PDB file of C-alpha atoms in Angstrom:
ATOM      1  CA  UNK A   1      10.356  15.128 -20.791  1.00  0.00           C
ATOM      2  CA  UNK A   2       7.173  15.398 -19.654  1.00  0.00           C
ATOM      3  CA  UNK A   3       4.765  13.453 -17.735  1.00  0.00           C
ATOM      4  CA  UNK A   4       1.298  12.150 -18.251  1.00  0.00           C
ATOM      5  CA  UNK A   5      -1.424  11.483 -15.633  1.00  0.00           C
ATOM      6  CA  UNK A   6      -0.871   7.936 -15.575  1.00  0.00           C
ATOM      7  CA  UNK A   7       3.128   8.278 -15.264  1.00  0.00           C
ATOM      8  CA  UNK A   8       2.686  10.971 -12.808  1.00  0.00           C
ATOM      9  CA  UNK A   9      -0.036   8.253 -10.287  1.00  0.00           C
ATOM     10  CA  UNK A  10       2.842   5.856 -10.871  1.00  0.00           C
ATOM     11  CA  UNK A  11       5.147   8.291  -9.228  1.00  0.00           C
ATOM     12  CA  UNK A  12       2.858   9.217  -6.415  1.00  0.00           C
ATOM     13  CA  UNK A  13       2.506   5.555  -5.627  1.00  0.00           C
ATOM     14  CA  UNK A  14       6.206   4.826  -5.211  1.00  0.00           C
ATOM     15  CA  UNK A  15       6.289   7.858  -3.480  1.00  0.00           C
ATOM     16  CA  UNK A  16       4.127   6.819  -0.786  1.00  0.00           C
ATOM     17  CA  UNK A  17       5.983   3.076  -0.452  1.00  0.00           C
ATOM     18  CA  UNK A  18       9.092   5.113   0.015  1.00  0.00           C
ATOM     19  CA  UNK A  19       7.925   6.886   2.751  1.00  0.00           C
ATOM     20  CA  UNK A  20       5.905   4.432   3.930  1.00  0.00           C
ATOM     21  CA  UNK A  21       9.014   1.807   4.158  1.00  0.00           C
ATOM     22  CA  UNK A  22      11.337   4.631   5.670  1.00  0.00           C
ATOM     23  CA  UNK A  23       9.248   4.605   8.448  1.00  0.00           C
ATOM     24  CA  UNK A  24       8.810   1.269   8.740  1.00  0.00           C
ATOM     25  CA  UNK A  25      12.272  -0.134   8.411  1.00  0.00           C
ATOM     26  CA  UNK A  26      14.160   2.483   9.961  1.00  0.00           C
ATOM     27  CA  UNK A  27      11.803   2.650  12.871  1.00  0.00           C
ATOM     28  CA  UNK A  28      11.896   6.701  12.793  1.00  0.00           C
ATOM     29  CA  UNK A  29       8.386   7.078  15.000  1.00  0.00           C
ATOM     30  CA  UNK A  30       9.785   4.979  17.535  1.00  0.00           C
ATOM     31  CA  UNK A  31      13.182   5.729  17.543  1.00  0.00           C
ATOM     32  CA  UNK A  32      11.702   9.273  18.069  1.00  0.00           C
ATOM     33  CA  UNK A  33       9.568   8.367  20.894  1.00  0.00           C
ATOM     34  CA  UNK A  34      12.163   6.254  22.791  1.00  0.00           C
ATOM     35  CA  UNK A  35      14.860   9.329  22.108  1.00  0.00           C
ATOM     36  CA  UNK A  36      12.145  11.689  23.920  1.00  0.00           C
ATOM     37  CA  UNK A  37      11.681   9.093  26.553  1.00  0.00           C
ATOM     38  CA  UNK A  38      14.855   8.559  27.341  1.00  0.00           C
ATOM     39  CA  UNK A  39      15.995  12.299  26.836  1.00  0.00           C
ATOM     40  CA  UNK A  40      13.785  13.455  29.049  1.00  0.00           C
ATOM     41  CA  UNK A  41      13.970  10.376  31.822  1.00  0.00           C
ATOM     42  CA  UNK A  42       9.599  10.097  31.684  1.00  0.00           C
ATOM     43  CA  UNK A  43       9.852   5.839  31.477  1.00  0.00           C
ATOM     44  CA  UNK A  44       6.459   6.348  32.820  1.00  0.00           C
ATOM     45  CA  UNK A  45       5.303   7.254  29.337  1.00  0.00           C
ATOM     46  CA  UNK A  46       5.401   3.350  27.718  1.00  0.00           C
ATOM     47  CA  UNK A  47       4.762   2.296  31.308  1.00  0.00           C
ATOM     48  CA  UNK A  48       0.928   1.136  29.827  1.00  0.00           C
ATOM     49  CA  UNK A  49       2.407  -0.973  26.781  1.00  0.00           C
ATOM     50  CA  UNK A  50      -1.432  -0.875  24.945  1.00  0.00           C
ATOM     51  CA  UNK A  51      -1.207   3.332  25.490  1.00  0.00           C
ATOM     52  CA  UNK A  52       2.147   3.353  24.304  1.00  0.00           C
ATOM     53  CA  UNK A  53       1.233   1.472  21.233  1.00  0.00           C
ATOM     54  CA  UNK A  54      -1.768   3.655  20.165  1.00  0.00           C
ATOM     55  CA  UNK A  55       0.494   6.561  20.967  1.00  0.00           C
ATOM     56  CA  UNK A  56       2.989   5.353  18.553  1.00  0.00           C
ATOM     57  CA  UNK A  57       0.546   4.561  15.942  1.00  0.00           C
ATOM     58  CA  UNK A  58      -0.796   8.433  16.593  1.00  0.00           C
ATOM     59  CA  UNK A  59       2.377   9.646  16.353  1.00  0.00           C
ATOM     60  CA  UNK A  60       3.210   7.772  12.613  1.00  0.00           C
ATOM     61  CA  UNK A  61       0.267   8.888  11.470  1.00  0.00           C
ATOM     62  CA  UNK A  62       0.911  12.265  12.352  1.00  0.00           C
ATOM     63  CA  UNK A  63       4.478  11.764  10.286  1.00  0.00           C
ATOM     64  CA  UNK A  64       2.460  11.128   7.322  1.00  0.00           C
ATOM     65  CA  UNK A  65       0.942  14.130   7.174  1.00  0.00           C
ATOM     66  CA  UNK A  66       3.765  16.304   7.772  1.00  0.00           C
ATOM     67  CA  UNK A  67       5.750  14.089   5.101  1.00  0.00           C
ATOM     68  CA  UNK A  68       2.925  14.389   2.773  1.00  0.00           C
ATOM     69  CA  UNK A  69       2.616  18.011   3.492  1.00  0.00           C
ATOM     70  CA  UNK A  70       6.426  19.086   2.786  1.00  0.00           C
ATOM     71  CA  UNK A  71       6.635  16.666  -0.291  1.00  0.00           C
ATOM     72  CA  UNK A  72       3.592  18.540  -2.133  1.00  0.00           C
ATOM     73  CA  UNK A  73       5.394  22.191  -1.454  1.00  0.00           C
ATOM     74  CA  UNK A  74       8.531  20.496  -2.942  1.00  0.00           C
ATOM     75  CA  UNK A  75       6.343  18.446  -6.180  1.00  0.00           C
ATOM     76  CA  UNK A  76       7.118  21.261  -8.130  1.00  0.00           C
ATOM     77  CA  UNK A  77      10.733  21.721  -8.045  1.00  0.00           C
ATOM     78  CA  UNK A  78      11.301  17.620  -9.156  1.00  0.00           C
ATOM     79  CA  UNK A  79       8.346  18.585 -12.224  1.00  0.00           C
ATOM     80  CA  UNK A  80       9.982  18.893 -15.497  1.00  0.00           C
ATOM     81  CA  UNK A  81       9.509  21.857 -17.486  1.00  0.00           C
ATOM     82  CA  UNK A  82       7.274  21.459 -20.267  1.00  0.00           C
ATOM     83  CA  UNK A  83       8.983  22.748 -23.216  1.00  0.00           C
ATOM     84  CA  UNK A  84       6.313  24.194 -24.802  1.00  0.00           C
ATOM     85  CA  UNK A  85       3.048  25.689 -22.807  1.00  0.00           C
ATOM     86  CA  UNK A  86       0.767  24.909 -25.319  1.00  0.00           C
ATOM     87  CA  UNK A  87       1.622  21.053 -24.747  1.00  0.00           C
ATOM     88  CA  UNK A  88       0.979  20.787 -21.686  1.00  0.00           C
ATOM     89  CA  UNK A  89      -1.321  17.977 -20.549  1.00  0.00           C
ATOM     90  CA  UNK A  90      -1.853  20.060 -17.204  1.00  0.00           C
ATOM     91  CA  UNK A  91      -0.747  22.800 -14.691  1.00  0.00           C
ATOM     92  CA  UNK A  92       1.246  22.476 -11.902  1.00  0.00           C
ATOM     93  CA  UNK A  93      -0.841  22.547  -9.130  1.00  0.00           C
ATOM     94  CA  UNK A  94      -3.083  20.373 -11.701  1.00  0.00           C
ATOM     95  CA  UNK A  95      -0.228  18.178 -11.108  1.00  0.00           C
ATOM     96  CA  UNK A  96       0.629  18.238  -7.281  1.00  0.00           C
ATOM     97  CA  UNK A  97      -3.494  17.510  -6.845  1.00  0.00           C
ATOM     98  CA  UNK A  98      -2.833  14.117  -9.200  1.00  0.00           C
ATOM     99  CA  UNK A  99       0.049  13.577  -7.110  1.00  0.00           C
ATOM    100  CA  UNK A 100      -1.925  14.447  -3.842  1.00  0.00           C
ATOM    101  CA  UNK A 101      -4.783  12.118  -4.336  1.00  0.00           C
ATOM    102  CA  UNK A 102      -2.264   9.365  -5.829  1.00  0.00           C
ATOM    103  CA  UNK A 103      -0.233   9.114  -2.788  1.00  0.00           C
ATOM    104  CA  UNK A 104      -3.150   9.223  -0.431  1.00  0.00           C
ATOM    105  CA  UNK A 105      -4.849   6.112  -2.474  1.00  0.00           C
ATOM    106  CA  UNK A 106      -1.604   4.487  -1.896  1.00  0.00           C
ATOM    107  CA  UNK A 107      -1.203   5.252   1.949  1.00  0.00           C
ATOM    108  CA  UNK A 108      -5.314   4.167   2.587  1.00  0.00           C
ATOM    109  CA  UNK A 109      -4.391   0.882   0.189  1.00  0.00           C
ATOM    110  CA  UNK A 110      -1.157   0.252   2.060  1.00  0.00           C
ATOM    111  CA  UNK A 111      -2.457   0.794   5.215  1.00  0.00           C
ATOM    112  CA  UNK A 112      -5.779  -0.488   4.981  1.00  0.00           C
ATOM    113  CA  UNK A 113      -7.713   2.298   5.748  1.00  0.00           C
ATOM    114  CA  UNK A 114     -11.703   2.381   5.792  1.00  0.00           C
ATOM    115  CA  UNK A 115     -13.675   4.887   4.521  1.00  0.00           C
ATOM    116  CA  UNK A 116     -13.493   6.811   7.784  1.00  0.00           C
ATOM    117  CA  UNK A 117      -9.686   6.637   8.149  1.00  0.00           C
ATOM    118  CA  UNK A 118      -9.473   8.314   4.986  1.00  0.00           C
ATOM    119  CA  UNK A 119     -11.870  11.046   5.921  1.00  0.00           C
ATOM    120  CA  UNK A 120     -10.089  11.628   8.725  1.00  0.00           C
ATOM    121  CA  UNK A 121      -6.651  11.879   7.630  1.00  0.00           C
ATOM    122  CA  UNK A 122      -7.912  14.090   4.962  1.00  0.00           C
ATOM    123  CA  UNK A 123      -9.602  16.255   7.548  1.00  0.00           C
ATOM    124  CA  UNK A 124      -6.710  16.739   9.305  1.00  0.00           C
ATOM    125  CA  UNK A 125      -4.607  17.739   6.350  1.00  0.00           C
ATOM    126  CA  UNK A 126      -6.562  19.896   5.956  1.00  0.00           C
ATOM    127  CA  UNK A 127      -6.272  21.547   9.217  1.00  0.00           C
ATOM    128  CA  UNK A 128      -2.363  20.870   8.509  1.00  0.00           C
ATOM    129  CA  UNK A 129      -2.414  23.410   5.503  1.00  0.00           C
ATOM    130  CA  UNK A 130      -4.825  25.642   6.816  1.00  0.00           C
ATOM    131  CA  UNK A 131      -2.719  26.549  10.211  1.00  0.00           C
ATOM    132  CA  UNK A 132       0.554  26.079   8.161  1.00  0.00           C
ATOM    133  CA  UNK A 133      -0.849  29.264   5.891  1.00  0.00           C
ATOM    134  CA  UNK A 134      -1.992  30.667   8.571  1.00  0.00           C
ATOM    135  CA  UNK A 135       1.296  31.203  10.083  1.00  0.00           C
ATOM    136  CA  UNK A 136       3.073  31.513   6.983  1.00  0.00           C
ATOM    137  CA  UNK A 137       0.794  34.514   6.082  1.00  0.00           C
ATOM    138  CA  UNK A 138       1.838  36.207  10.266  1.00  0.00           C
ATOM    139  CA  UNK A 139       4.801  38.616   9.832  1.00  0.00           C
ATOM    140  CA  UNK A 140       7.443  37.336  11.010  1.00  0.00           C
ATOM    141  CA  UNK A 141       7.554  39.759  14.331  1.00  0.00           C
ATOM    142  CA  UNK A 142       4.365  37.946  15.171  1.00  0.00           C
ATOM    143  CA  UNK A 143       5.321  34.791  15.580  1.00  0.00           C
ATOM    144  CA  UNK A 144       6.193  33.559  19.406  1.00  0.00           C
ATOM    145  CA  UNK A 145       8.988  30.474  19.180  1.00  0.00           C
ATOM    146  CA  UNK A 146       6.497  28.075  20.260  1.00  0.00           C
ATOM    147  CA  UNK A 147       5.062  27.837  16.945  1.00  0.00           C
ATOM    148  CA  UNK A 148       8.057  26.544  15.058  1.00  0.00           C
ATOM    149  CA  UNK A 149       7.088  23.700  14.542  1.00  0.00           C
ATOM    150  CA  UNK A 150       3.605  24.433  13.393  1.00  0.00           C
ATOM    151  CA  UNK A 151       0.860  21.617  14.180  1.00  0.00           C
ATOM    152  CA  UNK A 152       2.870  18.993  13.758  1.00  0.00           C
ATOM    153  CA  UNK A 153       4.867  19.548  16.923  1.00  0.00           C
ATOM    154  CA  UNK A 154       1.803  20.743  18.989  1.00  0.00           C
ATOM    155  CA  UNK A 155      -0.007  17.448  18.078  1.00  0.00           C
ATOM    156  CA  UNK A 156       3.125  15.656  18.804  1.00  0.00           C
ATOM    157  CA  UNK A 157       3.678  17.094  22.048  1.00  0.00           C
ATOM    158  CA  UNK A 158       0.263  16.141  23.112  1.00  0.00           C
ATOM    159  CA  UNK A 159       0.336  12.820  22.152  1.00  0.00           C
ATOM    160  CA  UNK A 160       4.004  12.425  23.427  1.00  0.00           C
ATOM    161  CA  UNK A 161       3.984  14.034  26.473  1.00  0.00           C
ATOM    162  CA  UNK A 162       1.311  16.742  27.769  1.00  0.00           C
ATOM    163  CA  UNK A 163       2.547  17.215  31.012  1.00  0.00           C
ATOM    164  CA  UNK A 164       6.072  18.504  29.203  1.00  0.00           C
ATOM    165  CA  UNK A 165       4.554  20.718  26.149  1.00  0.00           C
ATOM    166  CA  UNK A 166       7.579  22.676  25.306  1.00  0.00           C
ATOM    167  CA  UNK A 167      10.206  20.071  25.741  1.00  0.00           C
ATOM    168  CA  UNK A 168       7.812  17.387  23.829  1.00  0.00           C
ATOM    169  CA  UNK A 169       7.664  20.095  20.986  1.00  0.00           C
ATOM    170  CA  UNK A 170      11.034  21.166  20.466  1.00  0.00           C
ATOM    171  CA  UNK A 171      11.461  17.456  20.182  1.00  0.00           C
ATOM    172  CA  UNK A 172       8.596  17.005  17.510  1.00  0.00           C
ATOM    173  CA  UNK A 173      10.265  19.640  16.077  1.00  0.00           C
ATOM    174  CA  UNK A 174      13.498  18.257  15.889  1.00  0.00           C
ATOM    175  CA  UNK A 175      11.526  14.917  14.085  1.00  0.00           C
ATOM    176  CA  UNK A 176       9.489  17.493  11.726  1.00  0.00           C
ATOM    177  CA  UNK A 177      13.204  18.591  10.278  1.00  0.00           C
ATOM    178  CA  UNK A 178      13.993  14.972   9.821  1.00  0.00           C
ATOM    179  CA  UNK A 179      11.074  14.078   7.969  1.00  0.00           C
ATOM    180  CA  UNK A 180      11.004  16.648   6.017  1.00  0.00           C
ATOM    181  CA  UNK A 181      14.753  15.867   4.731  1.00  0.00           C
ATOM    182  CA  UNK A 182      12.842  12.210   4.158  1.00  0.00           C
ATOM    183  CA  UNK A 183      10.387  13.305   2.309  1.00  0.00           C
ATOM    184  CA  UNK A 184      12.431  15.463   0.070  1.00  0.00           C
ATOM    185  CA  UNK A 185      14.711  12.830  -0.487  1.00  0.00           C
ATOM    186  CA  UNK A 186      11.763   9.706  -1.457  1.00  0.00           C
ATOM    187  CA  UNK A 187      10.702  12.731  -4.104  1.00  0.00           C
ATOM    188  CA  UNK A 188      13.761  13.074  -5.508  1.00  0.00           C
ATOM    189  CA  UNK A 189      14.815   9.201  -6.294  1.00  0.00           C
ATOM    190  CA  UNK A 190      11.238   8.800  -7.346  1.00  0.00           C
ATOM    191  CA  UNK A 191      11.853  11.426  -9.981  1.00  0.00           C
ATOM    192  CA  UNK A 192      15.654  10.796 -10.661  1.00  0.00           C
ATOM    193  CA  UNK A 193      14.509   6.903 -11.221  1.00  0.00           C
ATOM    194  CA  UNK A 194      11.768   7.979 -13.617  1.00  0.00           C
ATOM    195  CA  UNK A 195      14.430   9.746 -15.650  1.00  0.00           C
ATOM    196  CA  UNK A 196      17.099   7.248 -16.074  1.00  0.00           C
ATOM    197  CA  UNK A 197      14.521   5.018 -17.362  1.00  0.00           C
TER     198      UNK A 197
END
């Protein structure tokens, strides 16, 4: 079965409320944060309860772009398979950009963004992808430990806690693995619900 524009927006969209609700109603940014916190006995880090809230808010936002990051290099394996090339309505990474700019309309409607927000978080996705290939493209003898986690788990160390960089990113990078499984997961009962009905 195949998918048009419209069907494929429609998807994108649910996508985003699925991630966006994980977040929300299992608490998974500040479950993280209070794990680290606790984990690491630094109390001092929510001592300033205004700080600690922009931190947190930070630190979701961050989530969103390393959920929206993993679920477009996973689009293509939930895509069905045309049957025929010639029908095709348009290529796959035709697709994952509907998808792309689908699920960010939903996350600035959702969220409220303003113009700027959206620039922003665009910006930095774009920095996302760009260090992501970046070490992706390093052999792998290259590559010191530090960077497992790619710039998710820097920026969440520095946020989190800058005074503790490696301990704050092997925790980010602990988080990066479980949103990752989250946003595979919203993907694939988006997709699975689109074909059962």
């Amino acid at each position: 079965m195949e998918l048009n524009r419209r069907q494929l927006a429609r998807l994108a969209r649910q996508a985003a409320n699925t991630l966006v609700g994980a977040l929300e109603h299992k608490g998974l940014v500040a479950r993280f944060a209070e794990g680290y916190i606790e984990a690491a006995k630094r109390p001092e880090l929510k001592a300033n309860t205004e700080q600690y809230r922009e931190t947190l808010g930070a630190l979701r936002r961050e989530a969103l772009l390393c959920m929206l990051l993993h679920a477009e290099a996973v689009l293509p394996r939930y895509l069905p398979k045309p049957k025929r090339r010639a029908h095709r309505d348009f290529t796959e990474a035709q697709a994952v950009k509907i998808f792309r700019e689908s699920l960010l309309e939903e996350l600035a409607r959702t969220d409220r963004w303003n113009p700027n927000d959206v620039f922003e978080f665009r910006r930095d996705l774009a920095i996302y992808e760009s260090l992501t290939a970046r070490r992706a493209a390093a052999p792998r003898t290259e590559r010191r430990p530090s960077e497992a986690g790619g710039p998710f788990a820097d920026r969440c160390a520095l946020l989190l806690d800058p005074s503790m960089l490696e301990r704050a990113r092997a925790a980010a990078n602990r988080f990066r693995g479980q949103l990752m499984r989250l946003a595979t997961r919203a993907l694939r009962e988006v997709f699975q619900t689109k074909r059962r009905s």
